[in-house]
Coordinates of C-alpha atoms and ligand atoms in Angstrom, one line a residue:
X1 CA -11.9 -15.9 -29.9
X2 CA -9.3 -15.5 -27.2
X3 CA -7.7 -17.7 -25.2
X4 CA -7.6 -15.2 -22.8
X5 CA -8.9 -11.9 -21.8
X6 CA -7.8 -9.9 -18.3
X7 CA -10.3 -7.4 -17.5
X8 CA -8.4 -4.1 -16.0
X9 CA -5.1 -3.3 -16.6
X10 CA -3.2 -2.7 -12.9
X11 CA -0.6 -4.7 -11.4
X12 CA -2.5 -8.2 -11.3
X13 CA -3.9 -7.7 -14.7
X14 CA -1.1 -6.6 -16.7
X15 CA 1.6 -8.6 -15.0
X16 CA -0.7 -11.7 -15.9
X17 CA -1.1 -10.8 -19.5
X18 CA 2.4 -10.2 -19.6
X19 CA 3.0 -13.7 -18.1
X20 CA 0.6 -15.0 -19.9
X21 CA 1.7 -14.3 -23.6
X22 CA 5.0 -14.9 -22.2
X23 CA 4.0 -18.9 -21.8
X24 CA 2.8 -18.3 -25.3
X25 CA -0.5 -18.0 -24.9
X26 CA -2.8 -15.6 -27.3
X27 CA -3.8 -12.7 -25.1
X28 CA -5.8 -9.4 -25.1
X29 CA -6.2 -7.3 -21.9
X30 CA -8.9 -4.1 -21.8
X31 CA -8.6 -1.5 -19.6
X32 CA -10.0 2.2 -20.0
X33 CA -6.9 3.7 -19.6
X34 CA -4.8 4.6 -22.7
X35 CA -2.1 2.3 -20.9
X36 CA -1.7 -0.6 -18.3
X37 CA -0.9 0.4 -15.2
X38 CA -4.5 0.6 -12.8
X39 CA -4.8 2.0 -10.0
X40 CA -1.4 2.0 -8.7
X41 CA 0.9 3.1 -11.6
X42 CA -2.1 5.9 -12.6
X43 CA -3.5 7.2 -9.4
X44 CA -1.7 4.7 -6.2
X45 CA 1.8 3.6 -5.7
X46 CA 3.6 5.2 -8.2
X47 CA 2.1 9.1 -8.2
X48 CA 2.2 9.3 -3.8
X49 CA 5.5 7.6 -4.0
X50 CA 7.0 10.4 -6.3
X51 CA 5.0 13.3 -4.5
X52 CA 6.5 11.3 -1.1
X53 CA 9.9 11.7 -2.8
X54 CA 9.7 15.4 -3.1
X55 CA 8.2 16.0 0.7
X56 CA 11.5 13.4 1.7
X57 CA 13.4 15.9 0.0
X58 CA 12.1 18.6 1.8
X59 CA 12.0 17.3 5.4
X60 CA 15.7 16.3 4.7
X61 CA 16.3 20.4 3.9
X62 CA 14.8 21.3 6.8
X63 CA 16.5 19.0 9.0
X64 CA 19.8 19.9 7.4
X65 CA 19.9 23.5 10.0
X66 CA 21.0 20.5 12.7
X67 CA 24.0 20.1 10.4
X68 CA 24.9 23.7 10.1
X69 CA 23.6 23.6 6.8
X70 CA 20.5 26.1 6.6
X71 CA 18.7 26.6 3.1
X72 CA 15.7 29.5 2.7
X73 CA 12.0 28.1 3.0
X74 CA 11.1 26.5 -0.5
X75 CA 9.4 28.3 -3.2
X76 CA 6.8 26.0 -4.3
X77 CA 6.4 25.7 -8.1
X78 CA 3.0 23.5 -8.3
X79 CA 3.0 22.9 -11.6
X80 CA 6.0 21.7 -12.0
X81 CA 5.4 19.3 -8.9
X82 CA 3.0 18.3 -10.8
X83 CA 4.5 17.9 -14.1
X84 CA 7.3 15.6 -12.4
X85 CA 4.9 13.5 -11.1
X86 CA 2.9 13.2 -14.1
X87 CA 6.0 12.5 -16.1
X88 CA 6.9 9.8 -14.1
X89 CA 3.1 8.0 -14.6
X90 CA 3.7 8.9 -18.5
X91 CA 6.8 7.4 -18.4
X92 CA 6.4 4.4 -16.8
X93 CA 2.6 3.5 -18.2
X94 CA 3.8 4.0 -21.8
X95 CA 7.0 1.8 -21.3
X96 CA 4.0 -0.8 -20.2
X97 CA 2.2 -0.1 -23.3
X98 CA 5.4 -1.1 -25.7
X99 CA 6.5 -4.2 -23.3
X100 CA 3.0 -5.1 -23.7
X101 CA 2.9 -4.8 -28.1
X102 CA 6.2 -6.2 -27.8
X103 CA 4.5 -9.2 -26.6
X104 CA 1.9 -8.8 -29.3
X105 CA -0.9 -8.8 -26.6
X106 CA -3.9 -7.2 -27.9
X107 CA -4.8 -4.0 -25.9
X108 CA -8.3 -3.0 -26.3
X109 CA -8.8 1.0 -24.4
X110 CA -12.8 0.2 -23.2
X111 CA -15.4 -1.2 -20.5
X112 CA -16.2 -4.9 -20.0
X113 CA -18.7 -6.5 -19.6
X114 CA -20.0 -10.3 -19.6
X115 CA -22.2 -11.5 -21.5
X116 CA -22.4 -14.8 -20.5
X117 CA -19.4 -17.2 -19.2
X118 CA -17.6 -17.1 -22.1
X119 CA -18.2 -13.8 -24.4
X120 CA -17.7 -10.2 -23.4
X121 CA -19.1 -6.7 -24.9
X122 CA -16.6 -3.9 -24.5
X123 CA -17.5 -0.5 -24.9
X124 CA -14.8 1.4 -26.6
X125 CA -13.0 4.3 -24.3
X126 CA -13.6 6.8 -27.3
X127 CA -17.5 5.9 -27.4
X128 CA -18.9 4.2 -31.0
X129 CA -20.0 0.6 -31.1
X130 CA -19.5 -1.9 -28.9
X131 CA -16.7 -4.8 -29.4
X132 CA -18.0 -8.6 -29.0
X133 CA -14.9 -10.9 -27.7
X134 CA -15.4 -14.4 -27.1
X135 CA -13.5 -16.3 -24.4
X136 CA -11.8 -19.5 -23.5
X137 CA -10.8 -18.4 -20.2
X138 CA -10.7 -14.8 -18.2
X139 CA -8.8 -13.0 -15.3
X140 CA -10.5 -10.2 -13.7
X141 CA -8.8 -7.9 -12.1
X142 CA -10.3 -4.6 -12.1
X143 CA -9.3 -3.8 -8.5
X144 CA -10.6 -1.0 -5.9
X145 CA -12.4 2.1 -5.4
X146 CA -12.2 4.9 -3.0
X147 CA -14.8 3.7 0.0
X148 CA -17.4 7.6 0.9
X149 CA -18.1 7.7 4.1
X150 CA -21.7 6.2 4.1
X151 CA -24.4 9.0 4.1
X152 CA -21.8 11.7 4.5
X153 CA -19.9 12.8 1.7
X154 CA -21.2 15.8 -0.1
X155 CA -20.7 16.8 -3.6
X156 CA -17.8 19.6 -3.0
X157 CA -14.6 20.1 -5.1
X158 CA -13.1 21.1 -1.8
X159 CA -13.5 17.1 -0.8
X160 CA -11.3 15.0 -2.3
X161 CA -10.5 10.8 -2.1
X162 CA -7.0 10.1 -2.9
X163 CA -7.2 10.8 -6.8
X164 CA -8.3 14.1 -6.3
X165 CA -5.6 14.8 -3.4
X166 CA -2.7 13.5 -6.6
X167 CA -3.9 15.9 -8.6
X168 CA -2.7 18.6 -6.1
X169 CA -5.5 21.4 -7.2
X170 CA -3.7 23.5 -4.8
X171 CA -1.8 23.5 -1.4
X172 CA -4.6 24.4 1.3
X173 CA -4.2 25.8 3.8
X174 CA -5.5 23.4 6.2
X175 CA -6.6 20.1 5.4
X176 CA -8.8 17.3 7.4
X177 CA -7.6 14.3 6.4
X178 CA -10.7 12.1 7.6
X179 CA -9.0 8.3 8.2
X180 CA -5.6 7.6 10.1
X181 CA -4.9 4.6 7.7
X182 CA -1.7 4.6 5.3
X183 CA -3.3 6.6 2.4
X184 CA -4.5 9.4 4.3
X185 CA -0.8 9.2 6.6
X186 CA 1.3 9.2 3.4
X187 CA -0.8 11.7 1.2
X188 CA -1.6 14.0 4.6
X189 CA 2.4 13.9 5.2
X190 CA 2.7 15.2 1.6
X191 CA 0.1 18.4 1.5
X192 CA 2.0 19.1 5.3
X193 CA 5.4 19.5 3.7
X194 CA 4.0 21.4 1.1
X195 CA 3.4 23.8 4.2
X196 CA -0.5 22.6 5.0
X197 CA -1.8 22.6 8.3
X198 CA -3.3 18.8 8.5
X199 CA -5.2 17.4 10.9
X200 CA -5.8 13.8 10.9
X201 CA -8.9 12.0 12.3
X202 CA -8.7 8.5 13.3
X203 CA -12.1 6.3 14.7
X204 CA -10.3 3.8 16.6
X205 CA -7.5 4.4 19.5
X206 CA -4.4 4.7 17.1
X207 CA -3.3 5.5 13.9
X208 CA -2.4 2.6 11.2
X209 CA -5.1 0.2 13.0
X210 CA -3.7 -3.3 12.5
X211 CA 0.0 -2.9 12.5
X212 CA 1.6 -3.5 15.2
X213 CA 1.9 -0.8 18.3
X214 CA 5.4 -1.1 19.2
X215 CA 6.3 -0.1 15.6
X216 CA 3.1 2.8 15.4
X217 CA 4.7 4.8 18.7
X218 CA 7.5 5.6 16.3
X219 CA 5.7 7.3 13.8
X220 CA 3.1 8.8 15.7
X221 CA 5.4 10.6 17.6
X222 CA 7.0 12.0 14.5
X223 CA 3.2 13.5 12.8
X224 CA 2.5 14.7 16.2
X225 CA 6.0 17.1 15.1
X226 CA 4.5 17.3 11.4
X227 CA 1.0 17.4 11.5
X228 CA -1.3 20.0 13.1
X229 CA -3.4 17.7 15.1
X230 CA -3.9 13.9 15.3
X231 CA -7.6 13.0 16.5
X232 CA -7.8 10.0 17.6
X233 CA -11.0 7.7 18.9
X234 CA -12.8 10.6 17.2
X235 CA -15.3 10.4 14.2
X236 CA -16.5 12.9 11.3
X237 CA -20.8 13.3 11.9
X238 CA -21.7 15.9 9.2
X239 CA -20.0 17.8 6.8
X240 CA -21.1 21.2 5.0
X241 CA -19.9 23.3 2.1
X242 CA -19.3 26.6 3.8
X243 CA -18.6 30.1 2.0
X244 CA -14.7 29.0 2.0
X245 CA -14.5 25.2 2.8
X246 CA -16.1 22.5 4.6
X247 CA -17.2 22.4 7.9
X248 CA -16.7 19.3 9.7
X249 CA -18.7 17.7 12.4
X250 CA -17.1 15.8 15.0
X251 CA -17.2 13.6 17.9
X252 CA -15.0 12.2 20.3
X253 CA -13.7 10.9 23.9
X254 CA -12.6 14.0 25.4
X255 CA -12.7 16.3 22.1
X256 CA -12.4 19.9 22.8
X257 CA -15.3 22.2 22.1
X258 CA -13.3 24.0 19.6
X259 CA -12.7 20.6 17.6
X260 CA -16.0 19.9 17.5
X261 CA -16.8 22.3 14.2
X262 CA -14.2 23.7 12.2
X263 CA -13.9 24.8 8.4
X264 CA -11.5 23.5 6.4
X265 CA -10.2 24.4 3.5
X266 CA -10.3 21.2 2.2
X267 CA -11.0 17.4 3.3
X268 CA -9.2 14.1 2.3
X269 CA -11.7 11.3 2.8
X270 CA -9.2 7.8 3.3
X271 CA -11.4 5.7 5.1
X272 CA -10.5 2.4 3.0
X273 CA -11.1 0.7 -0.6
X274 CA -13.9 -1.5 -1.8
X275 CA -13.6 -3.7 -4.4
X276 CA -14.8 -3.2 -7.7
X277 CA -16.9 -6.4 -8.4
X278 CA -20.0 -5.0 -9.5
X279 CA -18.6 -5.6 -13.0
X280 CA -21.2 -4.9 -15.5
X281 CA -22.8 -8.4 -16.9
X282 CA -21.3 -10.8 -13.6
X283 CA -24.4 -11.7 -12.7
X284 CA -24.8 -13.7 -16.0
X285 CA -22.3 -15.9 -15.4
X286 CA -21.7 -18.3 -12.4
X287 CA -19.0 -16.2 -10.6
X288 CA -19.8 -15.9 -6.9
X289 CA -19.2 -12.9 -4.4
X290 CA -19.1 -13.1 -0.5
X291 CA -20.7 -11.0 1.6
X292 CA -18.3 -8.6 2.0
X293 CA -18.1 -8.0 -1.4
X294 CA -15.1 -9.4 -2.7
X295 CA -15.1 -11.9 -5.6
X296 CA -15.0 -15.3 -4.1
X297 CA -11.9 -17.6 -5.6
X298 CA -10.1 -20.8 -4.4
X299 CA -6.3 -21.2 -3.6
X300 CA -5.7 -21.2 -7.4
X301 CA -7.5 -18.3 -7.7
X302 CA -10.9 -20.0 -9.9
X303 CA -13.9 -18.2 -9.2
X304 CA -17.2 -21.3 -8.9
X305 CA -16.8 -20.6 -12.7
X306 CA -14.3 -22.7 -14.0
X307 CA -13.3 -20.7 -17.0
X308 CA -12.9 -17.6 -15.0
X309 CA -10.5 -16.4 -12.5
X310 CA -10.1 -13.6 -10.3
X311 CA -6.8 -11.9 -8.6
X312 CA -5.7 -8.7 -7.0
X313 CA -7.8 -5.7 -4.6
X314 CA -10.9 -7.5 -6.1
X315 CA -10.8 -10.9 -4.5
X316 CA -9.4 -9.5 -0.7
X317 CA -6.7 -8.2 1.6
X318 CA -4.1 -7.0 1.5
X319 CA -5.3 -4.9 -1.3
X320 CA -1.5 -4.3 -2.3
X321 CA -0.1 -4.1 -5.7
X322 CA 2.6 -6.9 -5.4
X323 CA -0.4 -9.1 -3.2
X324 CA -2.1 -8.5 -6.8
X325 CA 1.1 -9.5 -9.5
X326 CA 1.9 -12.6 -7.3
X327 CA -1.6 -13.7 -7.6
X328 CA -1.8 -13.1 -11.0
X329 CA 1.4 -15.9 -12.2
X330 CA -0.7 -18.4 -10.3
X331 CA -4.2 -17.6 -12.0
X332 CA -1.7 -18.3 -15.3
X333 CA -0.5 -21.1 -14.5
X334 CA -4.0 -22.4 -13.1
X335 CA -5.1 -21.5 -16.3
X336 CA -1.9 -23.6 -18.3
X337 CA -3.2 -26.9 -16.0
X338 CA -0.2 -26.1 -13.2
X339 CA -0.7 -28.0 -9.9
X340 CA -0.4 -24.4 -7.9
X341 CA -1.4 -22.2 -5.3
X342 CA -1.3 -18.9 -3.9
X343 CA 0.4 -19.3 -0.6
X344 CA 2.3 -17.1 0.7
X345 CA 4.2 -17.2 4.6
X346 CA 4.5 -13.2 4.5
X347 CA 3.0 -10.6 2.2
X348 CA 4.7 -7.3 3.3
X349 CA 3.5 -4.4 4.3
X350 CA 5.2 -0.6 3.6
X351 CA 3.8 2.8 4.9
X352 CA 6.1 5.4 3.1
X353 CA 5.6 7.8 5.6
X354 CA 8.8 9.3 7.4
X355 CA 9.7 7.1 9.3
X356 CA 8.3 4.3 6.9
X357 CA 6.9 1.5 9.0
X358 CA 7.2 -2.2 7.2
X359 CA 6.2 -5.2 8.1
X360 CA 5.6 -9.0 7.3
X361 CA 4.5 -12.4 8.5
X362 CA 3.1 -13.0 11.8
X363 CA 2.7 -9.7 14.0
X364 CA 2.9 -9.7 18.4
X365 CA -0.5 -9.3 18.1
X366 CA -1.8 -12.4 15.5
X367 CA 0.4 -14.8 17.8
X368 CA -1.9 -13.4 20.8
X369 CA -4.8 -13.6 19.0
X370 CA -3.8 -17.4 18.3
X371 CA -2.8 -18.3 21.1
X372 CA 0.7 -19.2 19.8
X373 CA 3.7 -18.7 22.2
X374 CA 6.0 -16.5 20.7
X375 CA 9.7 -15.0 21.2
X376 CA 10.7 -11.2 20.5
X377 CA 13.7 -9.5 20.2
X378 CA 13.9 -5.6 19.5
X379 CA 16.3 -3.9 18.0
X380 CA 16.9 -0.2 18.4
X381 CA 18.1 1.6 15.9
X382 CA 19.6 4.0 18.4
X383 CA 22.1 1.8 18.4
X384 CA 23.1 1.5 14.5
X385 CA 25.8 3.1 12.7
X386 CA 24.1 3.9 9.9
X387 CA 20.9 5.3 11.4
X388 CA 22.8 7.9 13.8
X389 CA 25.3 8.5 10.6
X390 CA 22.1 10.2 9.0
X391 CA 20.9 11.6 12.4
X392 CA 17.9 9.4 12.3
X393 CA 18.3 7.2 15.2
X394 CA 14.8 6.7 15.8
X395 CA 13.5 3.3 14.6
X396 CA 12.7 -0.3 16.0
X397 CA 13.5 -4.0 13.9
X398 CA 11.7 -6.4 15.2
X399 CA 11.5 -10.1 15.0
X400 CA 8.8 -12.3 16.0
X401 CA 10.5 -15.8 16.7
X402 CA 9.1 -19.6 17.2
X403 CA 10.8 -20.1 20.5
X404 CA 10.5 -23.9 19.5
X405 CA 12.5 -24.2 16.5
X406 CA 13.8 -20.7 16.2
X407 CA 12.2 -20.0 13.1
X408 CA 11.7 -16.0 12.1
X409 CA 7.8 -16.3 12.4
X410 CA 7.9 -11.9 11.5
X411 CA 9.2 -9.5 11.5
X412 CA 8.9 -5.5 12.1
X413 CA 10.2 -1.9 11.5
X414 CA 10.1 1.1 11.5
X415 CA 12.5 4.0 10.7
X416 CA 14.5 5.9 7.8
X417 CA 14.0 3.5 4.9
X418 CA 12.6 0.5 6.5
X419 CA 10.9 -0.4 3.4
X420 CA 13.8 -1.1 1.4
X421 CA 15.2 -3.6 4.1
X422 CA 11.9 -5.8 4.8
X423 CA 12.0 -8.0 1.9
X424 CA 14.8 -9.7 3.7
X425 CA 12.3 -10.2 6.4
X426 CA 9.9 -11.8 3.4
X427 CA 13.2 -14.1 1.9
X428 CA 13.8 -15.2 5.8
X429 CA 10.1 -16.1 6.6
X430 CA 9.9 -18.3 3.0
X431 CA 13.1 -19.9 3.5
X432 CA 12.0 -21.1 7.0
X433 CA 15.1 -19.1 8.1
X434 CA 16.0 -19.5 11.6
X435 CA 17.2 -16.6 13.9
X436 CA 21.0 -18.3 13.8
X437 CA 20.3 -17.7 9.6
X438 CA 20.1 -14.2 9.9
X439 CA 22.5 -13.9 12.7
X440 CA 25.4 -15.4 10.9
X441 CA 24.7 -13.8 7.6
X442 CA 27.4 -11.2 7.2
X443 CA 25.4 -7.7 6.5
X444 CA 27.2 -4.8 4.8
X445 CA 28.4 -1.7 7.7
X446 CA 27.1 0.5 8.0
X447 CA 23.3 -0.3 6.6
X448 CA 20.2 -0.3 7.8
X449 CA 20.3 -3.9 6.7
X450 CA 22.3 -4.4 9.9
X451 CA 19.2 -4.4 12.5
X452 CA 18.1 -7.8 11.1
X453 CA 21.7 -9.6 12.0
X454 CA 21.3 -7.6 15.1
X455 CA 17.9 -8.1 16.3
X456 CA 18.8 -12.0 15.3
X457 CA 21.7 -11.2 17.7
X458 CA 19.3 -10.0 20.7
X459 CA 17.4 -13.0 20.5
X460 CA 20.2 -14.7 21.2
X461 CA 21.5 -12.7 24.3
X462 CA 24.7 -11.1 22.3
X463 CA 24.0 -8.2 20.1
X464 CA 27.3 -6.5 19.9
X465 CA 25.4 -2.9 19.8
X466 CA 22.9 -3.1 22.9
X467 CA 23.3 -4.9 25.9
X468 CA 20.3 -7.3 26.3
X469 CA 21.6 -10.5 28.2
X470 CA 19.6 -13.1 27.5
X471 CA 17.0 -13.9 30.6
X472 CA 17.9 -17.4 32.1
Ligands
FAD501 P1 -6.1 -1.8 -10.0 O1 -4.7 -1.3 -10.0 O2 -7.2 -1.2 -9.2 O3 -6.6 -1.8 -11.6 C1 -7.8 -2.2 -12.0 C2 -8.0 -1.7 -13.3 O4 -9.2 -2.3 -13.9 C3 -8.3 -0.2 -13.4 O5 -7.4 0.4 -14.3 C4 -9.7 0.0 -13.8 O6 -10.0 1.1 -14.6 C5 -9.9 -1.3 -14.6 N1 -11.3 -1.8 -14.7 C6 -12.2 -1.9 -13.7 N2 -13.4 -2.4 -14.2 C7 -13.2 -2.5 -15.6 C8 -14.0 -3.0 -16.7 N3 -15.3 -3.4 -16.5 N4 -13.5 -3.0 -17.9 C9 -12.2 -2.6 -18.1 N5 -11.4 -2.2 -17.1 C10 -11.9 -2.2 -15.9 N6 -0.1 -0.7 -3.1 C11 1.2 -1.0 -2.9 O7 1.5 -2.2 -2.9 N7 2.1 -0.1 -2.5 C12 1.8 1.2 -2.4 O8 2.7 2.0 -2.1 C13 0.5 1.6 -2.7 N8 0.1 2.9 -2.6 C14 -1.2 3.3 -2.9 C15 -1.5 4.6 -2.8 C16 -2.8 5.1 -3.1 C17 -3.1 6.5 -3.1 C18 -3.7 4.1 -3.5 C19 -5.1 4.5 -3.9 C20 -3.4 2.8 -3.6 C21 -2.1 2.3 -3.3 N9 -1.8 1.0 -3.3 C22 -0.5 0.6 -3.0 C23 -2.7 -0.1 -3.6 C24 -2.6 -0.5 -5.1 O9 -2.8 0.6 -5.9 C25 -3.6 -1.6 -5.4 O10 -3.4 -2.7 -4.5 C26 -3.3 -2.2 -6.8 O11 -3.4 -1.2 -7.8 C27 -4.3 -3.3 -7.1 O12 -4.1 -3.8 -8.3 P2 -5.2 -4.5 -9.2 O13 -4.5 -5.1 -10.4 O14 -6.0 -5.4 -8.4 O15 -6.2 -3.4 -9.7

């Protein structure tokens, strides 16, 4: 018997086993991988980030001629790029494996299923008999797939999802990456400073649908440097395994004839994650789904059964790897007979593109939505230190204010970095920080830090860096 039993092994289930035994409780936690780590540390976060590291790197070499500082076009040893990022997975999910011993949590390497509301059958990774586990309580968090395009996708090693574009079989060259969201921006801005010719295509009018425009306009104007071609309001109809790629069928307001068909070497399909709550026995138990697929749970996150609970991509948006570990200390405590809830004011948001566009809280276009009167003050980044120091001047922050009470409602940006300097955003938006907070908080110069204190300062009418009097 176990008092309790996470089912998959990512960033919500490990970080609430972890948690978990750490409150003393007796734990195991399955997952078919050798290690914890899910979706993010084995095929997500943690493999684009590195492979985003190395394009950084080379983006940074090529920009470096503005400097007087020109360096010959990379060689490209792909097996070693591959090897580093591997390394760094290795590294990182076997250092979760001994944290997770160390905590004498039992890891069992197989598939769950229920049984009934209180007993699982796991099927060992290796194959042979399966395991019978009994349960006081369970967490499932066994997270997201790759969404195919519905009636389109066609079995070709030339099309890939995301996993397949991390295991870089080669560097293409030309890639349609089908799905302007952040998966397809981040990995499609990888293969293209690998040397690919990318082409993105995007269904609705802009790229990164949902975030907000002002901070979009940044970054699109960059891929339209990077990338081949951005196809926008445009959608994939057919695709074809051709003698040396796929051929691609599109259509779209005011898409050339020549766009219409063309062969690629290879295609990226990004178009979203759906969660993976068809796990194998549910439907013996009483845990409910909604219509959109997603495990229903409450604000503590309890499925309708009371012995099981739920967290991360599985139970909704954000599907984010943080959205999932913050969930998971509630379920714990829920679990432990804490009076708690999940929450939050602001869940952020990265794209690790370049620029990186971040954001958190309420955006211009929720406050529209709502009806809810709102202030804004922009901050350049033309105007920072910092930003111009390392030639990258172009970049927005952006606060989204309660004219009211002055309270930081959101907050946006985009440029060099930006997603190292939004969790100040996130502290400001928990703390019920006003804009004054921000504004008289002394930030280290020159940072990138700086455009919060400034764009605080716009609101206010005085930014020392831009002249924006304040309108009377
Ligand atoms: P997952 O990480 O999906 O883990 C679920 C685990 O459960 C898996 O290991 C699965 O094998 C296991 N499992 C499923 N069913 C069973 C079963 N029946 N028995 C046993 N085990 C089972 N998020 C960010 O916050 N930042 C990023 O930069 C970021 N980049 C990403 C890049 C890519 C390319 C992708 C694909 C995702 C990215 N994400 C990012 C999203 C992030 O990976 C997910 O939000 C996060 O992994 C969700 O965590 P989770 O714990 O809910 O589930």
């Amino acid at each position: 018997m176990s008092q309790l039993v996470v089912i998959g092994g990512g960033p919500g289930g490990y970080a609430a086993a972890f948690y978990a035994a750490d409150l003393g409780m007796q734990v195991t936690l399955v997952d078919m991988e050798l290690n914890p780590g899910g979706v993010c540390l084995y095929r997500g976060c943690i493999p684009s980030k590195a492979l985003l590291h190395v394009a950084k790197v080379a983006g940074e070499a090529k920009h470096a001629a503005n400097w007087g500082l020109t360096y010959a076009e990379p060689t490209i040893d792909l097996g070693k790029l591959r090897g580093f990022k591997d390394s760094v997975v290795t590294k990182l999910t076997s250092g979760l494996g001994q944290v997770s011993k160390m905590r004498k949590i039992t890891y069992i390497q197989g598939k769950a299923s229920f049984v009934d509301a209180k007993n699982l059958s796991i099927e060992p990774a290796g194959g042979g008999a399966a395991q019978s586990l009994a349960f006081e309580h369970a967490i499932i968090a066994t997270g997201s797939s790759p969404t195919r395009i519905p009636g389109l996708t066609i079995e070709s090693d030339r099309v890939m999802d995301s996993t397949g574009a991390l295991n870089l079989p080669d560097i293409p060259k030309t890639l349609l990456v089908v799905g302007g969201g952040y998966i397809g921006l981040e990995l499609g801005s990888v293969y293209a400073a690998l040397g690919t010719q990318v082409t993105v295509v995007e269904m609705t009018d802009g790229l990164l649908p949902g975030a907000d425009r002002d901070l979009v306009t940044f970054l699109a104007r960059r891929l339209e440097t990077t990338l081949h071609k951005i196809l926008l309001k445009t959608r994939v109809t057919g695709m074809k395994d051709a003698k040396n790629g796929v051929t691609v069928a599109m259509e779209g307001e005011g898409l050339a004839d020549a766009d219409k068909s063309q062969t690629f070497d290879r295609v990226l399909v990004s178009i979203g994650r759906r969660p993976n709550s068809k796990v194998p026995g549910l439907d013996k138990t009483g845990v409910a789904v909604n219509d959109r697929g997603f495990i229903s749970v409450d604000a503590a996150m309890r499925t309708s059964e009371p012995n099981i609970f739920a967290i991360g991509d599985v139970v909704g948006e954000p599907m984010l790897a943080h959205k999932a570990s913050h969930e998971a200390r509630v379920a714990v405590e829920a679990i432990l007979g804490h009076k708690v809830a999940f929450e939050p004011q602001a869940i952020p948001a990265v794209v690790f593109t370049d620029p990186e566009v971040a954001w958190c809280g309420l955006t211009e276009a929720d406050a529209k939505k709502q009806g809810r009167k709102v202030e804004i003050a922009k901050f350049p980044w033309a105007a920072l230190g910092r930003a111009l120091a390392i030639d990258r001047p172009e970049g927005m922050t952006k606060l989204i204010i309660d004219p009211e009470t002055e309270r930081i409602l959101g907050v946006g940006m985009v440029g060099a970095g930006a997603g190292e300097n939004i969790a100040e955003g996130v502290l400001a938006i928990e703390m019920a920080a006003l804009a004054s907070d921000l504004k008289l908080t002394i930030h280290p110069h020159p940072t990138m830090s700086e455009t919060m204190m400034e764009a605080a300062e716009v609101f206010f009418g005085h930014a020392t860096h831009v002249y924006r009097p304040k309108k009377k």
